[in-house]
Coordinates of C-alpha atoms in Angstrom, one line a residue:
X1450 CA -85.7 -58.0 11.2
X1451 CA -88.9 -57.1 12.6
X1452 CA -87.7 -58.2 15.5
X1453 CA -84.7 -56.8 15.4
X1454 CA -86.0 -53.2 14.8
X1455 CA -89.2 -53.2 17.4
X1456 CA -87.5 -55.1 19.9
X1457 CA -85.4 -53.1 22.7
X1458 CA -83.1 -55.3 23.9
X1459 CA -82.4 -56.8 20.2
X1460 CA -82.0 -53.0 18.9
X1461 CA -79.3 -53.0 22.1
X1462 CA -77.1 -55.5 20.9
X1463 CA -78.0 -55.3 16.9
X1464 CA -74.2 -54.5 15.8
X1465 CA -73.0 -57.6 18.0
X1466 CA -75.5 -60.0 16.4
X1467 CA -75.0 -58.3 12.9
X1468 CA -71.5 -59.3 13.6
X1469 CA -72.1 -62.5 14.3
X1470 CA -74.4 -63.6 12.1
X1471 CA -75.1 -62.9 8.5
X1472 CA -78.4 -61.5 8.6
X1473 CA -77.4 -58.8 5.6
X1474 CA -80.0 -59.9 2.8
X1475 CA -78.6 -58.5 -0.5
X1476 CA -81.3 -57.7 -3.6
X1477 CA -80.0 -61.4 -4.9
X1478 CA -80.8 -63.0 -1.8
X1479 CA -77.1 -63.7 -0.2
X1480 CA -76.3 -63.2 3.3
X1481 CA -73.9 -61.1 5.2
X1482 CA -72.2 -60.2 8.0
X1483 CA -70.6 -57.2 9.4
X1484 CA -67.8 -59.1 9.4
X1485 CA -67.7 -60.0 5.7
X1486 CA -64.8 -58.8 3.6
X1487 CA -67.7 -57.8 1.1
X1488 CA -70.3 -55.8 2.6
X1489 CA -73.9 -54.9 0.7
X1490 CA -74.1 -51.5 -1.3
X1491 CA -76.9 -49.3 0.1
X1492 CA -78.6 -47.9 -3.2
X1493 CA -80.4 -44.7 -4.0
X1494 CA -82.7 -43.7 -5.5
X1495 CA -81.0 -40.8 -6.5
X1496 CA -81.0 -40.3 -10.5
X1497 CA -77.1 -39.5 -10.3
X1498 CA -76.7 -42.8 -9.0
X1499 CA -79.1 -45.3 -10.9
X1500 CA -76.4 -46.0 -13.9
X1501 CA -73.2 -46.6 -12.0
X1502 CA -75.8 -48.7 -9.8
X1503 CA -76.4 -50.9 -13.4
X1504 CA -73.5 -51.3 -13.6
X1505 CA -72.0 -52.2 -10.3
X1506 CA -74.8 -54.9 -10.1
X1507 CA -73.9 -56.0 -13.6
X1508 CA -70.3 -56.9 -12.1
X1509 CA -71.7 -59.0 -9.0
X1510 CA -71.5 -55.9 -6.1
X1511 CA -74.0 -56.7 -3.6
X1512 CA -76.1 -54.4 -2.8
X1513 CA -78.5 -54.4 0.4
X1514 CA -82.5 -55.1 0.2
X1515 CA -83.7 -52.4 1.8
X1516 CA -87.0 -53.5 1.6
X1517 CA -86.5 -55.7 4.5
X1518 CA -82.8 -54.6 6.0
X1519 CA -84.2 -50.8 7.2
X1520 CA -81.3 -48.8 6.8
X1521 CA -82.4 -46.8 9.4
X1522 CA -80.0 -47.8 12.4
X1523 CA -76.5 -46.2 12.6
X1524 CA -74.7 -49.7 12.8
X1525 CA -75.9 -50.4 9.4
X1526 CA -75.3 -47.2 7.8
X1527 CA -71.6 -47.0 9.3
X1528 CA -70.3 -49.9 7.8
X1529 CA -72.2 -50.6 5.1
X1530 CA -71.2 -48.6 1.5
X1531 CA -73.4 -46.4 0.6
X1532 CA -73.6 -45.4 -3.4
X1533 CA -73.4 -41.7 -2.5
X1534 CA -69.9 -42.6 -1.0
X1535 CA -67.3 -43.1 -4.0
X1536 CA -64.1 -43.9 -1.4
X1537 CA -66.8 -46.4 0.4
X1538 CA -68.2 -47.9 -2.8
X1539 CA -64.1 -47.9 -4.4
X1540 CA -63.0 -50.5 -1.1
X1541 CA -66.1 -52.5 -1.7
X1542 CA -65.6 -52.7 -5.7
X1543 CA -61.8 -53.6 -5.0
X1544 CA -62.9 -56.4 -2.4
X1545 CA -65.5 -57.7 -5.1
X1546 CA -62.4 -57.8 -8.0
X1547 CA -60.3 -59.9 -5.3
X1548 CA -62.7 -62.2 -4.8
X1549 CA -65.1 -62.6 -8.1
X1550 CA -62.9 -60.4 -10.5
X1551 CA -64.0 -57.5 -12.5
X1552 CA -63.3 -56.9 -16.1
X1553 CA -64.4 -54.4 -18.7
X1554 CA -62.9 -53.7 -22.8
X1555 CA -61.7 -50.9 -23.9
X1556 CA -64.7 -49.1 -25.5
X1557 CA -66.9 -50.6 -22.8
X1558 CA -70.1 -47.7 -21.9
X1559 CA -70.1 -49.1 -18.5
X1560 CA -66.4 -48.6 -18.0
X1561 CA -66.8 -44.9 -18.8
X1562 CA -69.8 -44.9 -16.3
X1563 CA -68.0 -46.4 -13.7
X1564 CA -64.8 -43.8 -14.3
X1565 CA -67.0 -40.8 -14.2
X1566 CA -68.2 -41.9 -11.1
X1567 CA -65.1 -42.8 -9.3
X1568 CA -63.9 -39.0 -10.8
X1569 CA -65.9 -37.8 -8.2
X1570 CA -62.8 -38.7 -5.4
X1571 CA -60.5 -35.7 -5.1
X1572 CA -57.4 -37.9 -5.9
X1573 CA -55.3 -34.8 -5.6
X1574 CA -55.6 -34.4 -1.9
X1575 CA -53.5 -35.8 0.9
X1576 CA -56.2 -37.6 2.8
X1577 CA -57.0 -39.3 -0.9
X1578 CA -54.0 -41.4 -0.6
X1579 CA -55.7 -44.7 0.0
X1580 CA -57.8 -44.2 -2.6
X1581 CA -55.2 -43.6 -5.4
X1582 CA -53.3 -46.9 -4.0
X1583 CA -57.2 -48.5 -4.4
X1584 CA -58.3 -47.3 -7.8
X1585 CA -54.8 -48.7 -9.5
X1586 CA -55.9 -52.3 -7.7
X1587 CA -58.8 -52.5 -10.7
X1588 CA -58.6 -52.7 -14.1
X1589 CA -59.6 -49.1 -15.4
X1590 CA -56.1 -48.4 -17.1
X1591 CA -55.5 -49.0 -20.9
X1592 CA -52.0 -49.4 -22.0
X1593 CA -50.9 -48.6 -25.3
X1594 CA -51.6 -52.3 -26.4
X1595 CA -55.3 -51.9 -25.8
X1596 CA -55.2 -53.8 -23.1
X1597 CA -57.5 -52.7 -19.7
X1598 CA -54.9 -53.4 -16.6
X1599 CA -54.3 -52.5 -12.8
X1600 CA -51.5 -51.2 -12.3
X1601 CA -50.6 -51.4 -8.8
X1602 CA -47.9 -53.6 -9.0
X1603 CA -46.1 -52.2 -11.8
X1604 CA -44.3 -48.6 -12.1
X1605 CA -46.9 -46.9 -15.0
X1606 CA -45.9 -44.1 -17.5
X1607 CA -47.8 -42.6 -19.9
X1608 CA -46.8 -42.8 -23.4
X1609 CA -45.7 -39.7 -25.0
X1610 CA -47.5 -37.7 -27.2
X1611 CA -46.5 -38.5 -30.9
X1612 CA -43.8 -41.3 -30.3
X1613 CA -43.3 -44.1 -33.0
X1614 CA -44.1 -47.6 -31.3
X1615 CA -42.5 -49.5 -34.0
X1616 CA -40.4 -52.0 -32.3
X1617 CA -41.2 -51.7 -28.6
X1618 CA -43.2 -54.4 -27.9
X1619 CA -39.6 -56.3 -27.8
X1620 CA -38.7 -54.9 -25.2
X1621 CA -41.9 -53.8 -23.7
X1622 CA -42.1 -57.6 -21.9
X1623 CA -38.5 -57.5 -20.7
X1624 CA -39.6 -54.5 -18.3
X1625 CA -42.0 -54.3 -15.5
X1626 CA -43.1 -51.1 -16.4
X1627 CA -46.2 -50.5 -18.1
X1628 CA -47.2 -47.7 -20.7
X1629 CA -50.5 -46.0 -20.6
X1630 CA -52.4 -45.0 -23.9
X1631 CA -52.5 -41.4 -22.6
X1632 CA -56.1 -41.0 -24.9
X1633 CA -57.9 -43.8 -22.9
X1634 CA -60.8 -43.3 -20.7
X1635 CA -59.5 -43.9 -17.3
X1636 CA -57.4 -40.1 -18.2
X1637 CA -61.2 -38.9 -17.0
X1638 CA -60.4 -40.6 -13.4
X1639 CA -58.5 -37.0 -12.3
X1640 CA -57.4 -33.9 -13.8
X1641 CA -53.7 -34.8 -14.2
X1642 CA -52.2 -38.3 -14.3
X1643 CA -50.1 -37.0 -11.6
X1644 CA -52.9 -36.8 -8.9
X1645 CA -52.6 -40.6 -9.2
X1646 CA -49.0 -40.8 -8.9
X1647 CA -48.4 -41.3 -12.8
X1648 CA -45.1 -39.9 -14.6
X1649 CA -46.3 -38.5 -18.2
X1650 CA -43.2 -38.9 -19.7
X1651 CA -41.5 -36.4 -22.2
X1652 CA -40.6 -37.6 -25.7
X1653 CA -36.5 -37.0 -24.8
X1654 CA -36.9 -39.0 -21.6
X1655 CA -38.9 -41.8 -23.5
X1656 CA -36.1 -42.5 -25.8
X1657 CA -33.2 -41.8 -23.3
X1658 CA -34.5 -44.3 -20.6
X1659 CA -35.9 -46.6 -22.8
X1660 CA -36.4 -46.8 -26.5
X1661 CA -32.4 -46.0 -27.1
X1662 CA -31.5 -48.7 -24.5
X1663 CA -33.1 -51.0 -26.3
X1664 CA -32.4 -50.1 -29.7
X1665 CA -30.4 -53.6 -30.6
X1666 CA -33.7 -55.6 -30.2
X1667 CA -35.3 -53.3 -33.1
X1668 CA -34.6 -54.8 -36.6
X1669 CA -33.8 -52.7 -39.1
X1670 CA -37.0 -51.5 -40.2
X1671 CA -37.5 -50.6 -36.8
X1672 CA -35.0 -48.7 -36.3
X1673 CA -35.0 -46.9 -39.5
X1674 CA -38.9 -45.6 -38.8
X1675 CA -37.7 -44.4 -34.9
X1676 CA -35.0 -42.7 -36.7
X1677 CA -37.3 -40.9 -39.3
X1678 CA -39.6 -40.0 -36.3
X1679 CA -36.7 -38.4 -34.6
X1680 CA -35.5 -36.5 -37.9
X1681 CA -38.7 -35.3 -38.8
X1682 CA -40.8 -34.3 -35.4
X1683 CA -37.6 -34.0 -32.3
X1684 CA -34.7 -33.4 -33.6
X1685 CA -34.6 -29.8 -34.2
X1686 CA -36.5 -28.5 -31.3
X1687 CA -34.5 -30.7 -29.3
X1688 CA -31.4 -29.3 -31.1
X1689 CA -32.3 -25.6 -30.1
X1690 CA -33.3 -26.8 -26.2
X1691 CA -29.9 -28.1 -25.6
X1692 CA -28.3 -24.8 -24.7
X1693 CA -30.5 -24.2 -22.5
X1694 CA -32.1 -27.9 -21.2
X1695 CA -29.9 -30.8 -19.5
X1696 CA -32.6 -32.9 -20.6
X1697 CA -32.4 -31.7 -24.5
X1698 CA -28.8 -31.8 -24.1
X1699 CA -28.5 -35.4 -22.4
X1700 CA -31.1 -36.9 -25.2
X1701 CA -28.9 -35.2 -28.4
X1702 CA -25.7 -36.2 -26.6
X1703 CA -27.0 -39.6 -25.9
X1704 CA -28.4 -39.9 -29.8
X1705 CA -24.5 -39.3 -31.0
X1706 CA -23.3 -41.9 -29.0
X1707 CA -26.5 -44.2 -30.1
X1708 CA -25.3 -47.6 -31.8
X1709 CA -28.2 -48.0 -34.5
X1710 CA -26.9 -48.2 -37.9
X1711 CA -25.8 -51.7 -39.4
X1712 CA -27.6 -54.3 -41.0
X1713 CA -29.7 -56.9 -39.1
X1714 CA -27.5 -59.4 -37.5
X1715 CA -24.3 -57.0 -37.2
X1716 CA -23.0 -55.4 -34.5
X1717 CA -24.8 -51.7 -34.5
X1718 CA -22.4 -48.6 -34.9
X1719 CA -22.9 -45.2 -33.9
X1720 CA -23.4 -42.8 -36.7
X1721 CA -20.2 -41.6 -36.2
X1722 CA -18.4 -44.5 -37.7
X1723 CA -19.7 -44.1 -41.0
X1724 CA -18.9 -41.6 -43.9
X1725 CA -21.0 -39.3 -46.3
X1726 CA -21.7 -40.9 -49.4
X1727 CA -21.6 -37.8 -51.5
X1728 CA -17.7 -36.9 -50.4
X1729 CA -15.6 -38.1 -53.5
X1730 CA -13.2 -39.0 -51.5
X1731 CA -15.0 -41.8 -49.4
X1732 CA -17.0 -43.0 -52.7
X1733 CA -13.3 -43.6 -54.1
X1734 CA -12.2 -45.4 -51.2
X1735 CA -15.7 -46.7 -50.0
X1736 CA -13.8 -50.3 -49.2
X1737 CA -12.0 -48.2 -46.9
X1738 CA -14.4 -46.7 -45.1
X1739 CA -18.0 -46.9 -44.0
X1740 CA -20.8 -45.8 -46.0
X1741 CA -24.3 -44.6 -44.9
X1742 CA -26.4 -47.4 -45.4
X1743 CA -28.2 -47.9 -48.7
X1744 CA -31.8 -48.0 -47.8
X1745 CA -31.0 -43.8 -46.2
X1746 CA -30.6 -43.4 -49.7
X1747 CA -34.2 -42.3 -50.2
X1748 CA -34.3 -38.6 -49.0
X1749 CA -30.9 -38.5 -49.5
X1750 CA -29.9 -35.2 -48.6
X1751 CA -32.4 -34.6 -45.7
X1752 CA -30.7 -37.3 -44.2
X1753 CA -27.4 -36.7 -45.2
X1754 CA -28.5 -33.4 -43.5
X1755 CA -29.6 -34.7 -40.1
X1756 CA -27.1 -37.4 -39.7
X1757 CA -24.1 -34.5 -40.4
X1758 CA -25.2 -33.4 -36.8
X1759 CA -25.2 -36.2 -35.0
X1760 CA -21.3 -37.2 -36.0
X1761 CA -21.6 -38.4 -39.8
X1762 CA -18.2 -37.8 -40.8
X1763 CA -18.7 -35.7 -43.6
X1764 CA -14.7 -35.8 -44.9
X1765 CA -11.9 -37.5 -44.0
X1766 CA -9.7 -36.6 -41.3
X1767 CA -6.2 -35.5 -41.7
X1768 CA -5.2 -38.9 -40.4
X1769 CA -7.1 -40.4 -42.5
X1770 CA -5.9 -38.4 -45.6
X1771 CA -2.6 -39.5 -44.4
X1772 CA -3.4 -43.0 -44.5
X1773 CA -4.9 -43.2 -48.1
X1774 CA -2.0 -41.4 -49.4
X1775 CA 0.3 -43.7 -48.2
X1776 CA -2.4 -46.3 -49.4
X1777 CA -1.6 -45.0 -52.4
X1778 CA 1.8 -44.5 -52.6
X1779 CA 2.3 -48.7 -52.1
X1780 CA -0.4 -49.4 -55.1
X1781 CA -2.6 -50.5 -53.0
X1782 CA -5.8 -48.4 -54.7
X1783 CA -8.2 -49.4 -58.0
X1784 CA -8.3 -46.5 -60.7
X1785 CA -5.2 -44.8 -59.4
X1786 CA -5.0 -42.1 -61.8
X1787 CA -8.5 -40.6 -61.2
X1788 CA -7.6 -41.4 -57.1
X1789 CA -4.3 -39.5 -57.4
X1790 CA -6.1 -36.5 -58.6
X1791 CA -8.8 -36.7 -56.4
X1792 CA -6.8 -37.0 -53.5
X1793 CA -4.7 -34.1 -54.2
X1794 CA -7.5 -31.9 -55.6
X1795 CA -9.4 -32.2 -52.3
X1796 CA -6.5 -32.1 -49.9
X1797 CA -5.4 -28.5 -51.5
X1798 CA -9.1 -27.7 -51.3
X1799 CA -9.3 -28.1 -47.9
X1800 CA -6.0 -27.7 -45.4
X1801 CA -4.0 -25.0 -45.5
X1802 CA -2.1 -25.9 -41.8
X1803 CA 1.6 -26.2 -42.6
X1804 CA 2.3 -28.9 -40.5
X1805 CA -0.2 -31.6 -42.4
X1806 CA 0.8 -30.1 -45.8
X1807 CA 4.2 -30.3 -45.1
X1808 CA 3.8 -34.3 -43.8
X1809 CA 1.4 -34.5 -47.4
X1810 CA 4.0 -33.7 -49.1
X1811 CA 6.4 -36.1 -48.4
X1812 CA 4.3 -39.2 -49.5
X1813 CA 5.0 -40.0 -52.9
X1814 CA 1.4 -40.1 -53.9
X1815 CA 1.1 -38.1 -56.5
X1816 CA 1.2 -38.9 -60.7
X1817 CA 3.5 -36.6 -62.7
X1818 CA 1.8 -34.9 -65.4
X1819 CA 2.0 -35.8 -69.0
X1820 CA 5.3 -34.1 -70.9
X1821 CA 5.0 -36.4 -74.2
X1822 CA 5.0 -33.0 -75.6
X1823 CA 8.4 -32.2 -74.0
X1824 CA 10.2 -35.8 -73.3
X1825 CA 10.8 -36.0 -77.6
X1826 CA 13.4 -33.4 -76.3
X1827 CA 15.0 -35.5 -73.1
X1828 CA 13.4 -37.6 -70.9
X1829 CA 11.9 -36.1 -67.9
X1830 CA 13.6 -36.1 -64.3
X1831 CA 13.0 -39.2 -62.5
X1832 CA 10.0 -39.3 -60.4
X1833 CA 10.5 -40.2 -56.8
X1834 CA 9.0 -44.3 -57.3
X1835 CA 7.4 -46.3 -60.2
X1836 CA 4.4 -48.3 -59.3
X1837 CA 2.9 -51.2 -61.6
X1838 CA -0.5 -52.1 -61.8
X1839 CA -2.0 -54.4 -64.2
X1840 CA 0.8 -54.1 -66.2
X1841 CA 1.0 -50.5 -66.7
X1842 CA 3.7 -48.5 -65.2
X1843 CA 2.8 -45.6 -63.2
X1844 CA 5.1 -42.7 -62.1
X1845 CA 4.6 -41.5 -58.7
X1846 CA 6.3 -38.5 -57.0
X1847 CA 5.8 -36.4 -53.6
X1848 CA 5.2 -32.6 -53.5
X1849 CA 8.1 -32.0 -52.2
X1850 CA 10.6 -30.4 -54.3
X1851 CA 8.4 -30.8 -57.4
X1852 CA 7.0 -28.0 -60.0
X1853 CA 4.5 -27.2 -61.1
X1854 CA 2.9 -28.1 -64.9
X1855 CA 3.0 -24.4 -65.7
X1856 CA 6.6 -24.4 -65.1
X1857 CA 7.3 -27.7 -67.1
X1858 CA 9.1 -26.0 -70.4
X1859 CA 11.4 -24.7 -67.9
X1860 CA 12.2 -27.5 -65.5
X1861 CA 11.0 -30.6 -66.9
X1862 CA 14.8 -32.4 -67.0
X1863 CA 15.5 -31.0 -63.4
X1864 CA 12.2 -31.5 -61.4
X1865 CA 9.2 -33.5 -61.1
X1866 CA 6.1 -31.5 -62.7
X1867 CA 2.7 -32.3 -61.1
X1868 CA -0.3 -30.8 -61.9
X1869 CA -2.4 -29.1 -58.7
X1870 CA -5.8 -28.9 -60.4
X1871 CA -7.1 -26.1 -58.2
X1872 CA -5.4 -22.9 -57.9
X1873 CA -3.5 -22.3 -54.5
X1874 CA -2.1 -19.5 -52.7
X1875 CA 1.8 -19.1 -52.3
X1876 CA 1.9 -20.0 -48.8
X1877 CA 0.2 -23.5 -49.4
X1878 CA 2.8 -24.0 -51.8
X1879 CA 5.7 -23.5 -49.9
X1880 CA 4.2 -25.4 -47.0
X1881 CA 3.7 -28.3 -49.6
X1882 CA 7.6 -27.7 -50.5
X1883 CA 6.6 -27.2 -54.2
X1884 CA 9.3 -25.1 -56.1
X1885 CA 8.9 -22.3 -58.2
X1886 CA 11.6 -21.8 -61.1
X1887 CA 14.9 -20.5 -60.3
X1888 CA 18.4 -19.7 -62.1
X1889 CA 20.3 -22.5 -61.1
X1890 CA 17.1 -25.2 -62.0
X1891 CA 16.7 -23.2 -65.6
X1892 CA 20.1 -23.2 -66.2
X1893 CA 20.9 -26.5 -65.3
X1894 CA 17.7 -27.4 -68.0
X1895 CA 19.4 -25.6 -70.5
X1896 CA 22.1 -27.2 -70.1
X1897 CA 20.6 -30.8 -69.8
X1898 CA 18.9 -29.8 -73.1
X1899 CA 22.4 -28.6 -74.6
X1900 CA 23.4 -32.5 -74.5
X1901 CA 20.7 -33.7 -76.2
X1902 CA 21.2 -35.4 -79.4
X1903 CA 20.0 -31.6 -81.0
X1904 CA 23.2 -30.4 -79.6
X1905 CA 25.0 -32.1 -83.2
X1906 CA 25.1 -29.6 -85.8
X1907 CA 25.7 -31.7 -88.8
X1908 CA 22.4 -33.7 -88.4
X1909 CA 20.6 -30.6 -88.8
X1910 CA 19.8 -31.3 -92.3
X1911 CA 19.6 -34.7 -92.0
X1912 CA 17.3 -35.6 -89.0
X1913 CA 15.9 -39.2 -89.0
X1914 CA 12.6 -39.9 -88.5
X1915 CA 12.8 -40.9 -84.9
X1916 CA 14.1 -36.8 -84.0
X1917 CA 10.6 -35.9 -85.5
X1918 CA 9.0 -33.9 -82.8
X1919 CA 4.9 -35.2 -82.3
X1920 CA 2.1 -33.3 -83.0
X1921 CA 1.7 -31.9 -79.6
X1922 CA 5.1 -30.8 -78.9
X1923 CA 6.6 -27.7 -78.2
X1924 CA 9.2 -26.4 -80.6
X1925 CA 12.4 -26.6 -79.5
X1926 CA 13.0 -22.7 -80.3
X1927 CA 10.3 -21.9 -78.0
X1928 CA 11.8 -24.2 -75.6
X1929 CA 15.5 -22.2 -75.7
X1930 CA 13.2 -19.2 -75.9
X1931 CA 11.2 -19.5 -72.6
X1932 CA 14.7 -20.4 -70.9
X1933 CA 16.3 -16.7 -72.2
X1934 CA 13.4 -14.9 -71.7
X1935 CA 13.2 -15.7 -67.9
X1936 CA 16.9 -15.4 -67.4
X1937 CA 16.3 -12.1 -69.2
X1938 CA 14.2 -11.4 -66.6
X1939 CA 16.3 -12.5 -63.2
X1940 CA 19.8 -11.3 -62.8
X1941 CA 21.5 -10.9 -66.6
X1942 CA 24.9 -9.5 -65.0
X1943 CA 24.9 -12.7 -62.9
X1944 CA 24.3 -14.9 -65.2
X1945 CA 26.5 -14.4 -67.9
X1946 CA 29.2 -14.9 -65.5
X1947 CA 27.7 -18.1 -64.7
X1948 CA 26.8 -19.2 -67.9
X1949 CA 28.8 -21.5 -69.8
X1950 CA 29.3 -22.0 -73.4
X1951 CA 26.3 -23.9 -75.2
X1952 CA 26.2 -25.6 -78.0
X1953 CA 22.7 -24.5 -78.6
X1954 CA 23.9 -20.7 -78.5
X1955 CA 26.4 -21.3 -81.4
X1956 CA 26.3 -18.7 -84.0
X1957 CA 24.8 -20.2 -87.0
X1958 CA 26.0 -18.9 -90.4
X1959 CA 23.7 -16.2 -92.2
X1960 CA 21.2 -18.3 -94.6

């Protein structure tokens, strides 16, 4: 080198023979040429520099003895990487992890040194573009697995703020993506993750483009703790975005259609296919329907609440009303008295569209009320079928053309008398074809009751046992009474016309 610096004809043709022969001595005593794919580092002396220098030498970068390489020729200083250059010193480190490796782990102090250093580059501008390609080649990125990667062969996201990660490392491996803790140290390599070309991914996108696709892979566990984290910190922003967002629109839509209830092992189902379990209705028929998983049961209602917007069905349709009627109506129900009532109670509740009340009523679904304390007098009118069960007999009749139990003393012989439970308005009656009394029905009751065996005069006196009216039942006077009083009330003139001779109405002899 002595030579080489003092001698003219040497100094002429020094980046030739630097080319040609490795005459590059390194601090460690290895030899390079210019034509090396690793070049020496040219320190400083420079206090900015002295860590990162630590640490470069600490990972096996050569760096160039100045004491007898001068760095004083412009062949040497052109191609050799100088610490004060970061874009130099970047290609060299990337050349020294191809060929030696470099690795650091995650908490590492001279992995922070190194990234504060390489923050130096402007990443952000255009001329910068090699040196975002280079800086992804090394191993500076921490993924959410605390893991230190490259990731220049991979498409890199970072992972949202707040997200569960229960369940994603199932998936995680079937992807070549690769998700970057978005607190790690390598964030300090620019001001935004996008100056190195790195999608920060919002919380809607994360679930639409992955989590959700993946959502069968989760057990149920899983699944259950992405679902609280969605009730308790997205949902309801999201909720109010959707008007407004395609993105908050596409991730609620996209959460309806969602197939992630079920046990583990079964097919999922969307929410929509199951029922809530606080509608009467569905816990009387829950072998006909779908019920919210047990293990939503803690929290009940908040997540009774959240799954109601997301399709829960939260009563049964009119189809499906339809269907358990008729479900009914063949005996094909446990506890049919209390699901008779029920059924009834909730559809009057509920509908009051002509066209499904009037199909309702039609179904003979519906028990006619107790009249023990009428039937001593004459049996009631048929209902429209008899079911058995057990061994007990049930009567069942449809709405249609029935009465109600207030109008039983008037009508019990002529027309089936149901009991409504709730009170309804006059027009959700006549949809249901549900009759109020009239002159013909009375009078025909009279007369029904004018054949009974009371009709007989002589046994007045002498009435066995059996005639004995129970405790609960009406006396007959006030029976004939009620009849009177509301023909009193219609059309007298009419009526007496009508009327025929009774033997009820017989003049008794003065006592």
């Amino acid at each position: 080198w002595i030579c080489l610096r003092n001698d003219s004809l040497f100094c002429h043709h020094l980046p030739s023979i630097l080319e040609r022969w490795p005459l590059l001595l390194t601090e460690t005593d290895e030899l390079y040429s210019l034509r090396s794919s690793l070049l020496p580092v040219i320190s400083s002396q420079d206090e900015k520099y002295l860590a990162v220098t630590e640490v470069l030498r600490g990972l096996g970068m050569p760096f160039l003895n100045q004491a007898v390489v001068k760095v004083d020729q412009e062949c040497i200083t052109r191609n050799c990487p100088c610490i004060k250059n970061c874009q130099m010193t970047l290609l060299n480190l990337v050349k020294l992890h191809r060929n030696r490796g470099v690795s650091f782990t995650v908490g590492d102090p001279r992995l922070a040194t190194l990234i504060s250093y390489l923050g130096k580059i402007h990443f952000l501008l255009p001329e910068e573009k090699q040196s975002v390609t280079r800086v992804k080649q090394l191993p500076l990125f921490e993924n959410i697995n605390e893991n230190l990667t490259a990731i220049s062969n991979e498409t890199a996201y970072v992972w949202p703020c707040n997200i569960e990660i229960s369940g994603c490392d199932k998936w995680l491996e079937k992807e070549d993506i690769i998700f970057l803790n978005r607190q790690g140290e390598w964030r300090k390599l620019a001001s935004s993750p996008s100056d190195l070309l790195i999608e920060v991914l919002t919380p809607d996108v994360m679930y639409t483009t992955f989590i959700f696709r993946h959502f069968h892979l989760l057990n149920k566990r899983e699944r259950y703790k992405q679902l609280l984290h969605i009730r308790d910190n997205m949902f309801s922003v999201y909720e109010a975005k959707s008007k407004n967002s395609n993105s908050a629109y596409h991730f609620i839509c996209t959460l309806k259609a969602l197939p992630c209830l079920g046990e583990d092992g079964e097919e999922l189902r969307p929410v929509s296919d199951f029922c809530n379990p606080d509608y009467p209705v569905f816990e009387m028929f829950a072998q006909h329907f779908l019920i919210l998983p047990d293990y939503f049961m803690n929290d009940r209602k908040l997540w009774i609440n959240f799954f109601s917007k997301i399709g829960l069905k939260m009563a049964p349709s009119k189809e499906e009303f339809i269907k358990l009627c008729r479900l009914l109506a063949d005996g094909k129900v446990k506890n049919l008295t209390e699901a008779s009532s029920l059924l009834l109670k909730s559809i009057l509740g509920r509908f009051k569209e002509k066209r499904f009340l009037s199909e309702i009523s039609e179904i003979p679904f519906v028990l006619t009320t107790d009249l023990s304390h009428l039937t001593w007098v004459l049996p009631a009118a048929s209902p429209s079928k008899y079911i058995g069960i057990d061994g007990e007999q049930f009567a069942l009749t449809k709405l249609q053309g029935a009465t109600t139990a207030s109008h039983s003393s008037l009508l019990w012989t002529v027309r089936p008398i149901v009991r409504l439970h709730v009170s309804c308005e006059g027009d959700v009656l006549d949809a249901m074809g549900i009759v109020e009394p009239n002159t013909n029905d009375v009078i025909q009751n009279i007369k029904n009751i004018s054949c009974s065996r009371f009709a007989n005069m002589k046994l007045f006196d002498t009435f066995p046992d059996s005639c004995l009216p129970p405790q609960n039942a009406v006396d007959l006077f006030c029976i004939v009474f009620d009849h009177f009083s509301f023909l009193k009330r219609s059309e007298p003139s009419v009526l007496l016309k009508r009327s025929e001779p009774s033997v009820l109405l017989k003049r008794s002899e003065p006592s």
